[in-house]
JSON list of C-alpha atoms in Angstrom, two decimals:
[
{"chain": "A", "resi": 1, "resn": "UNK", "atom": "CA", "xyz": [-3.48, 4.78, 0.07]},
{"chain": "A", "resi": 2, "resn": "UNK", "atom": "CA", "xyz": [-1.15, 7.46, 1.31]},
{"chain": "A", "resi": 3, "resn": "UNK", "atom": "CA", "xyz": [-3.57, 10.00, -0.93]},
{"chain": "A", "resi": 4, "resn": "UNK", "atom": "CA", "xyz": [-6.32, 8.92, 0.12]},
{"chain": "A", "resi": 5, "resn": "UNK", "atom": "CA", "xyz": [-5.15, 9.20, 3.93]},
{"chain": "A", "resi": 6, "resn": "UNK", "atom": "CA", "xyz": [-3.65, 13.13, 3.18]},
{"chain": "A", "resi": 7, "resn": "UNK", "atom": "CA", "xyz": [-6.77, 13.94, 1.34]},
{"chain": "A", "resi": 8, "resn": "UNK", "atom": "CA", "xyz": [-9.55, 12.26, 3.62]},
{"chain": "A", "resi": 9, "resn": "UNK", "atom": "CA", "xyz": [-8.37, 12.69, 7.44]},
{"chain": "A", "resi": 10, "resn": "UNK", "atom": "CA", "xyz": [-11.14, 11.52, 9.11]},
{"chain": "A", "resi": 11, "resn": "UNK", "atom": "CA", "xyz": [-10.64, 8.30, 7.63]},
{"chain": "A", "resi": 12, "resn": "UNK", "atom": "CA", "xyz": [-8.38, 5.48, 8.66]},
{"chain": "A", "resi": 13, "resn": "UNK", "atom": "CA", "xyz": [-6.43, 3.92, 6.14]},
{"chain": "A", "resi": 14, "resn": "UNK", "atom": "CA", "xyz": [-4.79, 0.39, 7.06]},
{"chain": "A", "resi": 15, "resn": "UNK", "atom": "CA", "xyz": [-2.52, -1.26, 4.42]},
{"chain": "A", "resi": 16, "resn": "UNK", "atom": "CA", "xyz": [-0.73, -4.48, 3.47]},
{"chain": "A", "resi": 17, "resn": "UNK", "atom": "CA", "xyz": [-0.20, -8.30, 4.79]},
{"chain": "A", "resi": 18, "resn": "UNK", "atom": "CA", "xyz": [3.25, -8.24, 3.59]},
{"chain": "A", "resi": 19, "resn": "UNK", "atom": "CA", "xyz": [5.25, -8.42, 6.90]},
{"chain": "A", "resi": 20, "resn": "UNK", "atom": "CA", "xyz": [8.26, -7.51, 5.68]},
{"chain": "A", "resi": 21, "resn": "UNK", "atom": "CA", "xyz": [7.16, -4.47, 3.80]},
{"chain": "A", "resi": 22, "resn": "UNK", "atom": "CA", "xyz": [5.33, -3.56, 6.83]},
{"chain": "A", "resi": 23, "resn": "UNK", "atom": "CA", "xyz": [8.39, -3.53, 9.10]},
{"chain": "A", "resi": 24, "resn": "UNK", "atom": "CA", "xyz": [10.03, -1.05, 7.11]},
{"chain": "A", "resi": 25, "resn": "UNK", "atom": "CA", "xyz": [7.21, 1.46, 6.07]},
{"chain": "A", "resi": 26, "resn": "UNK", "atom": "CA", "xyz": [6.56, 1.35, 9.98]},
{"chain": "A", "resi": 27, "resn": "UNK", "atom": "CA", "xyz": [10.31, 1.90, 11.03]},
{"chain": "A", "resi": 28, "resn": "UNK", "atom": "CA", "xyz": [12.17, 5.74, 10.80]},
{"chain": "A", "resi": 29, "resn": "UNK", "atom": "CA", "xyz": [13.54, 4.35, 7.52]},
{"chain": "A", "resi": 30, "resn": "UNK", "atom": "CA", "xyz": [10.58, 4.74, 5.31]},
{"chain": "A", "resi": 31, "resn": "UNK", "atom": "CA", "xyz": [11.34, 5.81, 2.06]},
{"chain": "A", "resi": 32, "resn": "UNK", "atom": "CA", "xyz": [9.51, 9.07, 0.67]},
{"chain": "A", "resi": 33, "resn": "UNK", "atom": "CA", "xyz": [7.75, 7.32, -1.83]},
{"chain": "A", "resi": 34, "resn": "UNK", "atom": "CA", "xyz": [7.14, 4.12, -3.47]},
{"chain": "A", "resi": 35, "resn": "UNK", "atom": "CA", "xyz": [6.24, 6.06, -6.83]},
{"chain": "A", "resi": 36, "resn": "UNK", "atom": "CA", "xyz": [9.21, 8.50, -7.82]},
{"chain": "A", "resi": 37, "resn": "UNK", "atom": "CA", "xyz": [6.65, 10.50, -9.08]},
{"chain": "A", "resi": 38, "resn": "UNK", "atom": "CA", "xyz": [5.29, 11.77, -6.30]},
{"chain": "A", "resi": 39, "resn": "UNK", "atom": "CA", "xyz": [5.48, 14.62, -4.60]},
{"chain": "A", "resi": 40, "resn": "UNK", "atom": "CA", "xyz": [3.68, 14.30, -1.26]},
{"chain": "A", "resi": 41, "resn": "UNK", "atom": "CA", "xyz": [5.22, 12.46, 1.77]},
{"chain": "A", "resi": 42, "resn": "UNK", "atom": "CA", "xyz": [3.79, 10.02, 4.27]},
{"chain": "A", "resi": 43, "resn": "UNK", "atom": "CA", "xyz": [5.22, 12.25, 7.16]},
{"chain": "A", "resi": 44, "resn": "UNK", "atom": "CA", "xyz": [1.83, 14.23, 8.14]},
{"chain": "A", "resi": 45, "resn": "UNK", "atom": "CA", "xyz": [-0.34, 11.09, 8.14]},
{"chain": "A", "resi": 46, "resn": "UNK", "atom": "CA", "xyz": [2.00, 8.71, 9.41]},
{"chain": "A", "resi": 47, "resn": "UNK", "atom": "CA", "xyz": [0.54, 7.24, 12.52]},
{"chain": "A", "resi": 48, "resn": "UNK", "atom": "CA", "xyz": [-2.49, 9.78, 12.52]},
{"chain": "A", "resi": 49, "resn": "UNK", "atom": "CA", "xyz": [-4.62, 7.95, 9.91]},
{"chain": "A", "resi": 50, "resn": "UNK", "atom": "CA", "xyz": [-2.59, 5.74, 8.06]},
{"chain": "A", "resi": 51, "resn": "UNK", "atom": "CA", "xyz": [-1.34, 2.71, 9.32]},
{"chain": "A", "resi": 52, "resn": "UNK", "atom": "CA", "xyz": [0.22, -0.57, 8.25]},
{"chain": "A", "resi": 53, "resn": "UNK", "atom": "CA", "xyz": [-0.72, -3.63, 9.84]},
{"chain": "A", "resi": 54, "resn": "UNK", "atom": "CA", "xyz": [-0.66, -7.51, 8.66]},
{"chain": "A", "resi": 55, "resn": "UNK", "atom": "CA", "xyz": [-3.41, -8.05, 11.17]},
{"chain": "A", "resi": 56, "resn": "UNK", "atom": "CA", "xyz": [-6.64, -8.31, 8.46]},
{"chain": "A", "resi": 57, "resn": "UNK", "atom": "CA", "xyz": [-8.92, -9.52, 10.86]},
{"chain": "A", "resi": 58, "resn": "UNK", "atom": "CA", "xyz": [-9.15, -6.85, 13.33]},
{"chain": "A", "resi": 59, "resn": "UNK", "atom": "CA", "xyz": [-9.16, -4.21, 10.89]},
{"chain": "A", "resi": 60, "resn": "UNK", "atom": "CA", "xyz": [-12.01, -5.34, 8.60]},
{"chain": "A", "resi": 61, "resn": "UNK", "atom": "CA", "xyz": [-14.67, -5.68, 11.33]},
{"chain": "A", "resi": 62, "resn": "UNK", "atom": "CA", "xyz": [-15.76, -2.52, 11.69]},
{"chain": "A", "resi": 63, "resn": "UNK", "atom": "CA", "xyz": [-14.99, -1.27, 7.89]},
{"chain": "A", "resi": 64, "resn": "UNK", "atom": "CA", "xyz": [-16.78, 0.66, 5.41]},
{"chain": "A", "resi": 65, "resn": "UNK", "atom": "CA", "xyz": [-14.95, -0.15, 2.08]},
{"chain": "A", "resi": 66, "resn": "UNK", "atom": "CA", "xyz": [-11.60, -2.40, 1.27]},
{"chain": "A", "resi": 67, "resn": "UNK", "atom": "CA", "xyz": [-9.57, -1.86, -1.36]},
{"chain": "A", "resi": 68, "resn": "UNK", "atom": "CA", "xyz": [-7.64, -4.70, -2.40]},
{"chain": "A", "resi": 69, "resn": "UNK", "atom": "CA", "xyz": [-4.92, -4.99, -4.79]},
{"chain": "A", "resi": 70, "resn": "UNK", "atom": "CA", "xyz": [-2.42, -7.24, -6.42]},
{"chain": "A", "resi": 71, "resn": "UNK", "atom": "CA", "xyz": [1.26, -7.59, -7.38]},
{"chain": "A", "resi": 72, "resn": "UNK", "atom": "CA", "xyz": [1.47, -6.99, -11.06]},
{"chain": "A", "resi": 73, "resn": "UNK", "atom": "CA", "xyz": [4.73, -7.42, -11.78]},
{"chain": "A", "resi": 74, "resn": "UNK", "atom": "CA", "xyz": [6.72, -7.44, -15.62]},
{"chain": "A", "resi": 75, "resn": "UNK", "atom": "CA", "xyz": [5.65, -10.91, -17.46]},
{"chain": "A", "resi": 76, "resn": "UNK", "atom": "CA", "xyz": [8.62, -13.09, -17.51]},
{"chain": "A", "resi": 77, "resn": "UNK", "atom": "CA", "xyz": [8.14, -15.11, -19.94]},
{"chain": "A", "resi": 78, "resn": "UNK", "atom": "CA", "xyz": [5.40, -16.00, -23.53]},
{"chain": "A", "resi": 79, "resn": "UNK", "atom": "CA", "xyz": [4.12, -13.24, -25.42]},
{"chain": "A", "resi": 80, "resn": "UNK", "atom": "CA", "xyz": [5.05, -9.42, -24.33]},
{"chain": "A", "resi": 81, "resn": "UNK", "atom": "CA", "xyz": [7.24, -10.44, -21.57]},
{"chain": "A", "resi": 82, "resn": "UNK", "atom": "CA", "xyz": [9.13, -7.89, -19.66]},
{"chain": "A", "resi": 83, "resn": "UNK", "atom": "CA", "xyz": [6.58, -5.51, -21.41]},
{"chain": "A", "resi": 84, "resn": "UNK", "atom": "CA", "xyz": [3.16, -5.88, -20.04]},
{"chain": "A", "resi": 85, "resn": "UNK", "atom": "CA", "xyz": [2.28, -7.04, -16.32]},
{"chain": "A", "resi": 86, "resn": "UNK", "atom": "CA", "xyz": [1.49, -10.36, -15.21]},
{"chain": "A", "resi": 87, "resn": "UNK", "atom": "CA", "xyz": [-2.19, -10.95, -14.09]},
{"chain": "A", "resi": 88, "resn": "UNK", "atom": "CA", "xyz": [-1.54, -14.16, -13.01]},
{"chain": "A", "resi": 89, "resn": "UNK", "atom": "CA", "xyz": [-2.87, -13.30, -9.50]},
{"chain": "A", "resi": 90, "resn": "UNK", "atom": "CA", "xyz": [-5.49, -10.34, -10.75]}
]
């Protein structure tokens, strides 16, 4: 989402319902990135066009497209655990 918001200005990107996560990507202790791959920060779109919010409902009235997306965490357990994710909730 952070791409998308560098990339597309114009456009406002809301993310998550996880309130916890949300408290910390919206305080001064935001980590640079989620993926240590990356090599862009959240700093020049931070409060411009991306924004985190738990409040769904006010942000998906007047919306174009939603992405949604889904904790796929390592299997735990049964065949290929700790090797493939779990799609339990996919």
């Amino acid at each position: 989402m952070r791409m998308i918001a560098y990339k597309y200005p114009d456009i406002q990107v809301v993310v998550n319902i996880s309130a916890p996560h949300i408290k910390v990507w919206n305080s001064d202790h935001l980590p640079p990135s989620l993926n240590p791959h990356s090599t862009t920060s959240s700093a020049p779109v931070m409060g411009v066009n991306l924004h985190f919010s738990f409040d769904v409902e006010s942000h998906t009235v007047d919306t174009n497209i939603i992405f949604v997306s889904v904790n796929t965490p390592p299997k735990t357990h049964g065949l290929g655990a700790g090797k493939i994710a779990d799609l339990t909730y996919a």
